[in-house]
mmCIF file of C-alpha atoms in Angstrom:
data_model
loop_
_atom_site.group_PDB
_atom_site.id
_atom_site.type_symbol
_atom_site.label_atom_id
_atom_site.label_comp_id
_atom_site.label_asym_id
_atom_site.label_seq_id
_atom_site.Cartn_x
_atom_site.Cartn_y
_atom_site.Cartn_z
ATOM 1 C CA UNK A 12 -201.575 21.899 139.929
ATOM 2 C CA UNK A 13 -198.306 21.571 138.101
ATOM 3 C CA UNK A 14 -194.861 22.540 139.334
ATOM 4 C CA UNK A 15 -192.573 24.601 137.133
ATOM 5 C CA UNK A 16 -188.855 24.671 137.893
ATOM 6 C CA UNK A 17 -186.398 27.522 137.517
ATOM 7 C CA UNK A 18 -182.695 27.450 138.341
ATOM 8 C CA UNK A 19 -180.420 30.374 139.172
ATOM 9 C CA UNK A 20 -176.677 30.228 139.615
ATOM 10 C CA UNK A 21 -174.774 30.586 141.823
ATOM 11 C CA UNK A 22 -176.554 30.021 145.135
ATOM 12 C CA UNK A 23 -173.575 31.234 147.178
ATOM 13 C CA UNK A 24 -171.136 34.084 146.785
ATOM 14 C CA UNK A 25 -167.588 33.089 145.889
ATOM 15 C CA UNK A 26 -166.385 33.743 149.456
ATOM 16 C CA UNK A 27 -169.156 31.667 151.032
ATOM 17 C CA UNK A 28 -168.508 28.870 148.532
ATOM 18 C CA UNK A 29 -164.775 28.855 149.323
ATOM 19 C CA UNK A 30 -165.558 28.709 153.052
ATOM 20 C CA UNK A 31 -167.948 25.797 152.452
ATOM 21 C CA UNK A 32 -165.383 23.893 150.389
ATOM 22 C CA UNK A 33 -162.768 24.339 153.109
ATOM 23 C CA UNK A 34 -165.153 23.185 155.855
ATOM 24 C CA UNK A 35 -166.181 20.129 153.816
ATOM 25 C CA UNK A 36 -162.550 19.243 153.127
ATOM 26 C CA UNK A 37 -161.733 19.474 156.836
ATOM 27 C CA UNK A 38 -164.873 17.840 158.215
ATOM 28 C CA UNK A 39 -165.907 15.330 155.562
ATOM 29 C CA UNK A 40 -163.202 14.510 153.028
ATOM 30 C CA UNK A 41 -160.013 16.096 151.686
ATOM 31 C CA UNK A 42 -160.937 14.577 148.291
ATOM 32 C CA UNK A 43 -163.427 17.370 147.555
ATOM 33 C CA UNK A 44 -162.090 19.351 144.592
ATOM 34 C CA UNK A 45 -164.856 21.986 144.382
ATOM 35 C CA UNK A 46 -168.541 22.644 144.996
ATOM 36 C CA UNK A 47 -170.839 24.237 142.418
ATOM 37 C CA UNK A 48 -174.151 25.741 143.544
ATOM 38 C CA UNK A 49 -177.505 26.870 142.225
ATOM 39 C CA UNK A 50 -180.916 27.803 143.568
ATOM 40 C CA UNK A 51 -183.957 25.835 142.457
ATOM 41 C CA UNK A 52 -187.360 27.543 142.502
ATOM 42 C CA UNK A 53 -190.431 25.315 142.600
ATOM 43 C CA UNK A 54 -193.360 27.333 141.271
ATOM 44 C CA UNK A 55 -196.904 26.069 141.717
ATOM 45 C CA UNK A 56 -199.675 27.742 139.723
ATOM 46 C CA UNK A 57 -203.424 27.182 139.635
ATOM 47 C CA UNK A 58 -203.305 27.181 135.817
ATOM 48 C CA UNK A 59 -200.606 27.322 133.132
ATOM 49 C CA UNK A 60 -198.968 30.753 132.983
ATOM 50 C CA UNK A 61 -199.444 32.934 129.916
ATOM 51 C CA UNK A 62 -196.347 34.133 128.059
ATOM 52 C CA UNK A 63 -196.474 37.587 129.664
ATOM 53 C CA UNK A 64 -196.917 36.093 133.134
ATOM 54 C CA UNK A 65 -193.987 33.765 132.554
ATOM 55 C CA UNK A 66 -191.764 36.686 131.521
ATOM 56 C CA UNK A 67 -192.766 38.625 134.643
ATOM 57 C CA UNK A 68 -192.008 35.612 136.839
ATOM 58 C CA UNK A 69 -188.620 35.122 135.175
ATOM 59 C CA UNK A 70 -187.837 38.791 135.724
ATOM 60 C CA UNK A 71 -188.708 38.435 139.420
ATOM 61 C CA UNK A 72 -186.552 35.325 139.877
ATOM 62 C CA UNK A 73 -183.522 36.480 137.888
ATOM 63 C CA UNK A 74 -180.693 38.643 139.108
ATOM 64 C CA UNK A 75 -181.190 42.251 138.089
ATOM 65 C CA UNK A 76 -178.049 42.586 135.972
ATOM 66 C CA UNK A 77 -177.517 38.918 135.084
ATOM 67 C CA UNK A 78 -180.731 37.473 133.646
ATOM 68 C CA UNK A 79 -178.721 34.832 131.752
ATOM 69 C CA UNK A 80 -178.061 33.111 135.077
ATOM 70 C CA UNK A 81 -181.716 31.987 135.275
ATOM 71 C CA UNK A 82 -182.859 28.950 133.325
ATOM 72 C CA UNK A 83 -185.631 26.384 133.184
ATOM 73 C CA UNK A 84 -182.901 23.712 133.077
ATOM 74 C CA UNK A 85 -180.414 22.933 135.820
ATOM 75 C CA UNK A 86 -176.937 24.394 135.352
ATOM 76 C CA UNK A 87 -175.474 21.626 137.515
ATOM 77 C CA UNK A 88 -176.782 18.824 135.330
ATOM 78 C CA UNK A 89 -175.389 20.301 132.100
ATOM 79 C CA UNK A 90 -171.983 19.505 130.636
ATOM 80 C CA UNK A 91 -170.526 17.269 133.331
ATOM 81 C CA UNK A 92 -168.417 15.141 130.972
ATOM 82 C CA UNK A 93 -164.673 15.093 131.488
ATOM 83 C CA UNK A 94 -164.942 16.372 135.053
ATOM 84 C CA UNK A 95 -163.943 14.553 138.219
ATOM 85 C CA UNK A 96 -166.450 12.272 139.912
ATOM 86 C CA UNK A 97 -169.321 14.226 141.389
ATOM 87 C CA UNK A 98 -172.649 13.929 143.145
ATOM 88 C CA UNK A 99 -175.622 16.236 143.486
ATOM 89 C CA UNK A 100 -177.282 17.162 146.783
ATOM 90 C CA UNK A 101 -180.294 19.389 147.363
ATOM 91 C CA UNK A 102 -181.252 21.146 150.590
ATOM 92 C CA UNK A 103 -184.651 22.742 150.961
ATOM 93 C CA UNK A 104 -188.096 22.483 152.517
ATOM 94 C CA UNK A 105 -190.432 19.555 152.074
ATOM 95 C CA UNK A 106 -193.154 20.292 149.597
ATOM 96 C CA UNK A 107 -195.858 19.479 152.166
ATOM 97 C CA UNK A 108 -194.716 22.442 154.303
ATOM 98 C CA UNK A 109 -195.194 26.056 153.188
ATOM 99 C CA UNK A 110 -192.386 28.337 154.340
ATOM 100 C CA UNK A 111 -192.643 32.004 155.227
ATOM 101 C CA UNK A 112 -190.321 32.722 152.271
ATOM 102 C CA UNK A 113 -192.968 31.206 149.990
ATOM 103 C CA UNK A 114 -195.722 33.302 151.548
ATOM 104 C CA UNK A 115 -193.705 36.473 150.929
ATOM 105 C CA UNK A 116 -192.786 35.418 147.369
ATOM 106 C CA UNK A 117 -196.433 34.724 146.492
ATOM 107 C CA UNK A 118 -197.364 38.140 147.926
ATOM 108 C CA UNK A 119 -194.776 39.809 145.663
ATOM 109 C CA UNK A 120 -196.108 37.853 142.675
ATOM 110 C CA UNK A 121 -199.660 38.981 143.398
ATOM 111 C CA UNK A 122 -198.477 42.588 143.652
ATOM 112 C CA UNK A 123 -197.001 42.166 140.152
ATOM 113 C CA UNK A 124 -200.261 40.780 138.753
ATOM 114 C CA UNK A 125 -199.341 37.089 138.939
ATOM 115 C CA UNK A 126 -202.507 36.020 140.746
ATOM 116 C CA UNK A 127 -202.404 32.403 139.524
ATOM 117 C CA UNK A 128 -199.226 31.522 141.440
ATOM 118 C CA UNK A 129 -200.160 29.687 144.616
ATOM 119 C CA UNK A 130 -196.736 28.775 145.955
ATOM 120 C CA UNK A 131 -193.009 29.239 145.345
ATOM 121 C CA UNK A 132 -190.375 27.358 147.296
ATOM 122 C CA UNK A 133 -186.632 27.509 146.847
ATOM 123 C CA UNK A 134 -183.866 25.088 147.624
ATOM 124 C CA UNK A 135 -180.094 25.080 147.294
ATOM 125 C CA UNK A 136 -178.480 22.507 145.066
ATOM 126 C CA UNK A 137 -174.829 21.518 145.390
ATOM 127 C CA UNK A 138 -172.721 19.524 142.963
ATOM 128 C CA UNK A 139 -169.747 18.244 144.887
ATOM 129 C CA UNK A 140 -166.795 17.575 142.600
ATOM 130 C CA UNK A 141 -164.356 14.963 143.825
ATOM 131 C CA UNK A 142 -160.724 14.491 142.877
ATOM 132 C CA UNK A 143 -160.470 11.966 140.051
ATOM 133 C CA UNK A 144 -158.243 9.736 142.198
ATOM 134 C CA UNK A 145 -161.036 9.323 144.747
ATOM 135 C CA UNK A 146 -162.285 5.745 145.086
ATOM 136 C CA UNK A 147 -165.774 5.399 146.586
ATOM 137 C CA UNK A 148 -165.127 1.809 147.711
ATOM 138 C CA UNK A 149 -162.427 2.717 150.242
#
């Protein structure tokens, strides 16, 4: 069984992101310039998905009015040149544990005719942008 990855941005609303940035600045480091977010969907299928099945899955995972915010490539790993120092962190379930969210997502897929999908998990990915003056050796 092969995993297919899909990414959707952003993972947090602007207000929640601003609150997170403020909490990280206060509790971890004032050198945090910004935090970018995305969701990562790990899709496990019993067999490769046909073109029509893939389109249905993409429709299910994308935002209703913003399908361009779903991609098979990470938004956080694209175009990072010229930006402050940054690092990427991911928070989500271990792949050896099936969550109730996955059970519900697979049920929705089956209702839409995607019977080959055996599991979908999602995680949040954060790219923490640091001020360029930040020195990691301090």
